[in-house]
Amino acid sequence: MISDCLDGQVDLILTKSISRFARNTVDTVTTIRKLKEKGAQVTMCDLTATDLSYAVTSAFYCGKLVLACSTYDGGLFPPMKAFLDHLQTKGFRNRRIGLMENGSWAPAAARLMRAELEKMKDLRLCETEVSLRGALNQTSEAQMDALVAELCAE
């Protein structure tokens, strides 16, 4: 997915927390530097630490987004739910959206995000979803490649 960001095919990755982007701070900083060196615009919104208004505003500047989340007590992680509620209230539309979930415990986040996004108008949701079950492996890497291909197909 990072190579596709480098090619300008993905505008924004929104995560429930920065830990979903890379294994550690050094990997995160290194990846962001690589992206910026190639001229890619990087907007990272850790919904547990980023002001909600900034995350919502950032989403409106992007045509293609990837939303990554885990479940929480059988529902969406509360910061992601609040983010999606605000997007709906603000009339978010005309975007391409990819979904990723943490599938280690109860893989339902992608389905729950999809249900929230389907309430909005004119969003194109990718059919491919990425479900990370523990560490990144060949299956999840293949899902990511398929998601990026679908996200970027026009």
mmCIF file of C-alpha atoms in Angstrom:
data_model
loop_
_atom_site.group_PDB
_atom_site.id
_atom_site.type_symbol
_atom_site.label_atom_id
_atom_site.label_comp_id
_atom_site.label_asym_id
_atom_site.label_seq_id
_atom_site.Cartn_x
_atom_site.Cartn_y
_atom_site.Cartn_z
ATOM 1 C CA MET A 1 0.000 0.000 0.000
ATOM 2 C CA ILE A 2 2.899 2.351 0.721
ATOM 3 C CA SER A 3 4.143 1.998 -2.868
ATOM 4 C CA ASP A 4 0.698 3.061 -4.062
ATOM 5 C CA CYS A 5 0.836 6.104 -1.770
ATOM 6 C CA LEU A 6 4.229 6.868 -3.324
ATOM 7 C CA ASP A 7 2.602 6.737 -6.750
ATOM 8 C CA GLY A 8 -0.087 9.204 -5.631
ATOM 9 C CA GLN A 9 -2.878 6.638 -5.805
ATOM 10 C CA VAL A 10 -4.001 6.967 -2.159
ATOM 11 C CA ASP A 11 -4.670 10.367 -0.586
ATOM 12 C CA LEU A 12 -5.273 9.584 3.066
ATOM 13 C CA ILE A 13 -5.009 6.724 5.517
ATOM 14 C CA LEU A 14 -7.138 7.126 8.646
ATOM 15 C CA THR A 15 -6.454 4.779 11.520
ATOM 16 C CA LYS A 16 -7.934 4.212 14.938
ATOM 17 C CA SER A 17 -4.408 4.646 16.295
ATOM 18 C CA ILE A 18 -0.943 5.213 14.893
ATOM 19 C CA SER A 19 0.018 1.658 15.952
ATOM 20 C CA ARG A 20 -2.115 0.370 13.034
ATOM 21 C CA PHE A 21 0.167 2.116 10.504
ATOM 22 C CA ALA A 22 3.522 0.571 11.434
ATOM 23 C CA ARG A 23 5.071 -1.714 14.019
ATOM 24 C CA ASN A 24 6.913 1.057 15.836
ATOM 25 C CA THR A 25 7.713 4.769 15.802
ATOM 26 C CA VAL A 26 10.912 4.353 13.785
ATOM 27 C CA ASP A 27 9.079 2.443 11.024
ATOM 28 C CA THR A 28 6.330 5.064 11.017
ATOM 29 C CA VAL A 29 8.750 7.996 10.718
ATOM 30 C CA THR A 30 10.835 6.194 8.089
ATOM 31 C CA THR A 31 7.781 5.406 5.967
ATOM 32 C CA ILE A 32 6.413 8.947 6.220
ATOM 33 C CA ARG A 33 9.811 10.373 5.226
ATOM 34 C CA LYS A 34 9.955 8.078 2.184
ATOM 35 C CA LEU A 35 6.491 9.151 1.140
ATOM 36 C CA LYS A 36 7.274 12.850 1.516
ATOM 37 C CA GLU A 37 10.607 12.503 -0.329
ATOM 38 C CA LYS A 38 8.672 11.146 -3.299
ATOM 39 C CA GLY A 39 6.324 14.117 -3.166
ATOM 40 C CA ALA A 40 3.360 12.202 -1.754
ATOM 41 C CA GLN A 41 0.990 14.127 0.453
ATOM 42 C CA VAL A 42 0.800 12.384 3.809
ATOM 43 C CA THR A 43 -2.047 13.015 6.187
ATOM 44 C CA MET A 44 -2.115 10.652 9.117
ATOM 45 C CA CYS A 45 -5.007 10.904 11.501
ATOM 46 C CA ASP A 46 -4.785 8.816 14.649
ATOM 47 C CA LEU A 47 -8.397 9.110 15.730
ATOM 48 C CA THR A 48 -7.475 8.511 19.370
ATOM 49 C CA ALA A 49 -5.171 11.542 19.437
ATOM 50 C CA THR A 50 -6.180 13.814 16.541
ATOM 51 C CA ASP A 51 -8.821 16.470 17.058
ATOM 52 C CA LEU A 52 -11.988 15.231 15.373
ATOM 53 C CA SER A 53 -12.458 18.478 13.425
ATOM 54 C CA TYR A 54 -8.974 18.080 11.898
ATOM 55 C CA ALA A 55 -9.680 14.484 10.853
ATOM 56 C CA VAL A 56 -13.015 15.445 9.285
ATOM 57 C CA THR A 57 -11.485 18.421 7.458
ATOM 58 C CA SER A 58 -8.627 16.223 6.203
ATOM 59 C CA ALA A 59 -11.096 13.694 4.798
ATOM 60 C CA PHE A 60 -12.805 16.404 2.746
ATOM 61 C CA TYR A 61 -9.495 17.195 1.016
ATOM 62 C CA CYS A 62 -9.115 13.618 -0.223
ATOM 63 C CA GLY A 63 -10.746 11.726 -3.052
ATOM 64 C CA LYS A 64 -9.567 8.303 -1.881
ATOM 65 C CA LEU A 65 -9.324 7.166 1.712
ATOM 66 C CA VAL A 66 -8.508 4.014 3.630
ATOM 67 C CA LEU A 67 -10.252 3.626 6.975
ATOM 68 C CA ALA A 68 -8.754 1.171 9.457
ATOM 69 C CA CYS A 69 -10.453 0.182 12.701
ATOM 70 C CA SER A 70 -11.057 -2.531 15.242
ATOM 71 C CA THR A 71 -14.243 -3.464 17.055
ATOM 72 C CA TYR A 72 -14.972 -2.399 20.608
ATOM 73 C CA ASP A 73 -17.589 -4.180 22.723
ATOM 74 C CA GLY A 74 -19.206 -5.525 19.569
ATOM 75 C CA GLY A 75 -19.389 -2.123 17.861
ATOM 76 C CA LEU A 76 -17.022 0.267 16.151
ATOM 77 C CA PHE A 77 -14.156 1.743 18.117
ATOM 78 C CA PRO A 78 -15.778 4.955 19.525
ATOM 79 C CA PRO A 79 -13.426 7.488 17.855
ATOM 80 C CA MET A 80 -14.102 5.922 14.422
ATOM 81 C CA LYS A 81 -17.853 5.897 15.077
ATOM 82 C CA ALA A 82 -17.729 9.599 16.031
ATOM 83 C CA PHE A 83 -15.661 10.361 12.927
ATOM 84 C CA LEU A 84 -18.151 8.602 10.628
ATOM 85 C CA ASP A 85 -21.087 10.308 12.351
ATOM 86 C CA HIS A 86 -19.487 13.708 11.720
ATOM 87 C CA LEU A 87 -18.808 12.878 8.072
ATOM 88 C CA GLN A 88 -22.459 11.960 7.609
ATOM 89 C CA THR A 89 -23.630 15.150 9.334
ATOM 90 C CA LYS A 90 -21.359 17.250 7.109
ATOM 91 C CA GLY A 91 -22.646 15.643 3.878
ATOM 92 C CA PHE A 92 -19.493 13.687 2.994
ATOM 93 C CA ARG A 93 -19.842 12.290 -0.561
ATOM 94 C CA ASN A 94 -18.173 11.607 -3.908
ATOM 95 C CA ARG A 95 -15.221 9.681 -2.500
ATOM 96 C CA ARG A 96 -13.654 6.240 -2.968
ATOM 97 C CA ILE A 97 -13.238 4.363 0.336
ATOM 98 C CA GLY A 98 -11.224 1.267 1.243
ATOM 99 C CA LEU A 99 -11.717 -0.585 4.530
ATOM 100 C CA MET A 100 -9.317 -2.408 6.844
ATOM 101 C CA GLU A 101 -10.080 -4.120 10.118
ATOM 102 C CA ASN A 102 -8.215 -5.717 12.963
ATOM 103 C CA GLY A 103 -9.571 -9.240 12.731
ATOM 104 C CA SER A 104 -7.680 -10.730 15.669
ATOM 105 C CA TRP A 105 -10.618 -10.770 18.074
ATOM 106 C CA ALA A 106 -13.975 -10.203 16.454
ATOM 107 C CA PRO A 107 -13.554 -9.218 12.819
ATOM 108 C CA ALA A 108 -16.624 -7.045 12.335
ATOM 109 C CA ALA A 109 -15.178 -3.528 11.980
ATOM 110 C CA ALA A 110 -15.201 -3.497 8.168
ATOM 111 C CA ARG A 111 -18.834 -4.618 8.084
ATOM 112 C CA LEU A 112 -19.774 -2.011 10.706
ATOM 113 C CA MET A 113 -17.903 0.808 8.927
ATOM 114 C CA ARG A 114 -19.514 -0.224 5.631
ATOM 115 C CA ALA A 115 -22.976 -0.018 7.236
ATOM 116 C CA GLU A 116 -22.257 3.519 8.462
ATOM 117 C CA LEU A 117 -20.796 4.630 5.130
ATOM 118 C CA GLU A 118 -23.728 3.207 3.161
ATOM 119 C CA LYS A 119 -25.938 5.777 4.920
ATOM 120 C CA MET A 120 -24.010 8.497 3.061
ATOM 121 C CA LYS A 121 -24.605 9.523 -0.552
ATOM 122 C CA ASP A 122 -22.406 8.912 -3.568
ATOM 123 C CA LEU A 123 -19.583 7.039 -1.840
ATOM 124 C CA ARG A 124 -17.900 4.242 -3.747
ATOM 125 C CA LEU A 125 -16.927 1.551 -1.263
ATOM 126 C CA CYS A 126 -14.361 -0.991 -2.362
ATOM 127 C CA GLU A 127 -15.612 -4.575 -2.306
ATOM 128 C CA THR A 128 -12.193 -5.791 -1.174
ATOM 129 C CA GLU A 129 -11.613 -5.536 2.582
ATOM 130 C CA VAL A 130 -8.415 -6.175 4.487
ATOM 131 C CA SER A 131 -8.679 -8.167 7.700
ATOM 132 C CA LEU A 132 -5.444 -8.184 9.692
ATOM 133 C CA ARG A 133 -5.323 -11.179 12.002
ATOM 134 C CA GLY A 134 -2.234 -10.727 14.098
ATOM 135 C CA ALA A 135 0.951 -9.869 12.205
ATOM 136 C CA LEU A 136 0.974 -8.942 8.542
ATOM 137 C CA ASN A 137 1.221 -12.120 6.466
ATOM 138 C CA GLN A 138 0.978 -13.197 2.823
ATOM 139 C CA THR A 139 -2.822 -13.362 2.948
ATOM 140 C CA SER A 140 -3.239 -9.853 4.357
ATOM 141 C CA GLU A 141 -0.572 -8.489 1.996
ATOM 142 C CA ALA A 142 -2.513 -9.967 -0.940
ATOM 143 C CA GLN A 143 -5.703 -8.384 0.423
ATOM 144 C CA MET A 144 -3.912 -5.018 0.657
ATOM 145 C CA ASP A 145 -2.659 -5.298 -2.923
ATOM 146 C CA ALA A 146 -6.187 -6.157 -4.110
ATOM 147 C CA LEU A 147 -7.679 -3.271 -2.108
ATOM 148 C CA VAL A 148 -5.214 -0.771 -3.558
ATOM 149 C CA ALA A 149 -5.835 -2.042 -7.100
ATOM 150 C CA GLU A 150 -9.584 -1.649 -6.598
ATOM 151 C CA LEU A 151 -9.249 1.702 -4.844
ATOM 152 C CA CYS A 152 -7.175 3.091 -7.675
ATOM 153 C CA ALA A 153 -9.126 1.618 -10.587
ATOM 154 C CA GLU A 154 -11.103 4.278 -12.407
#
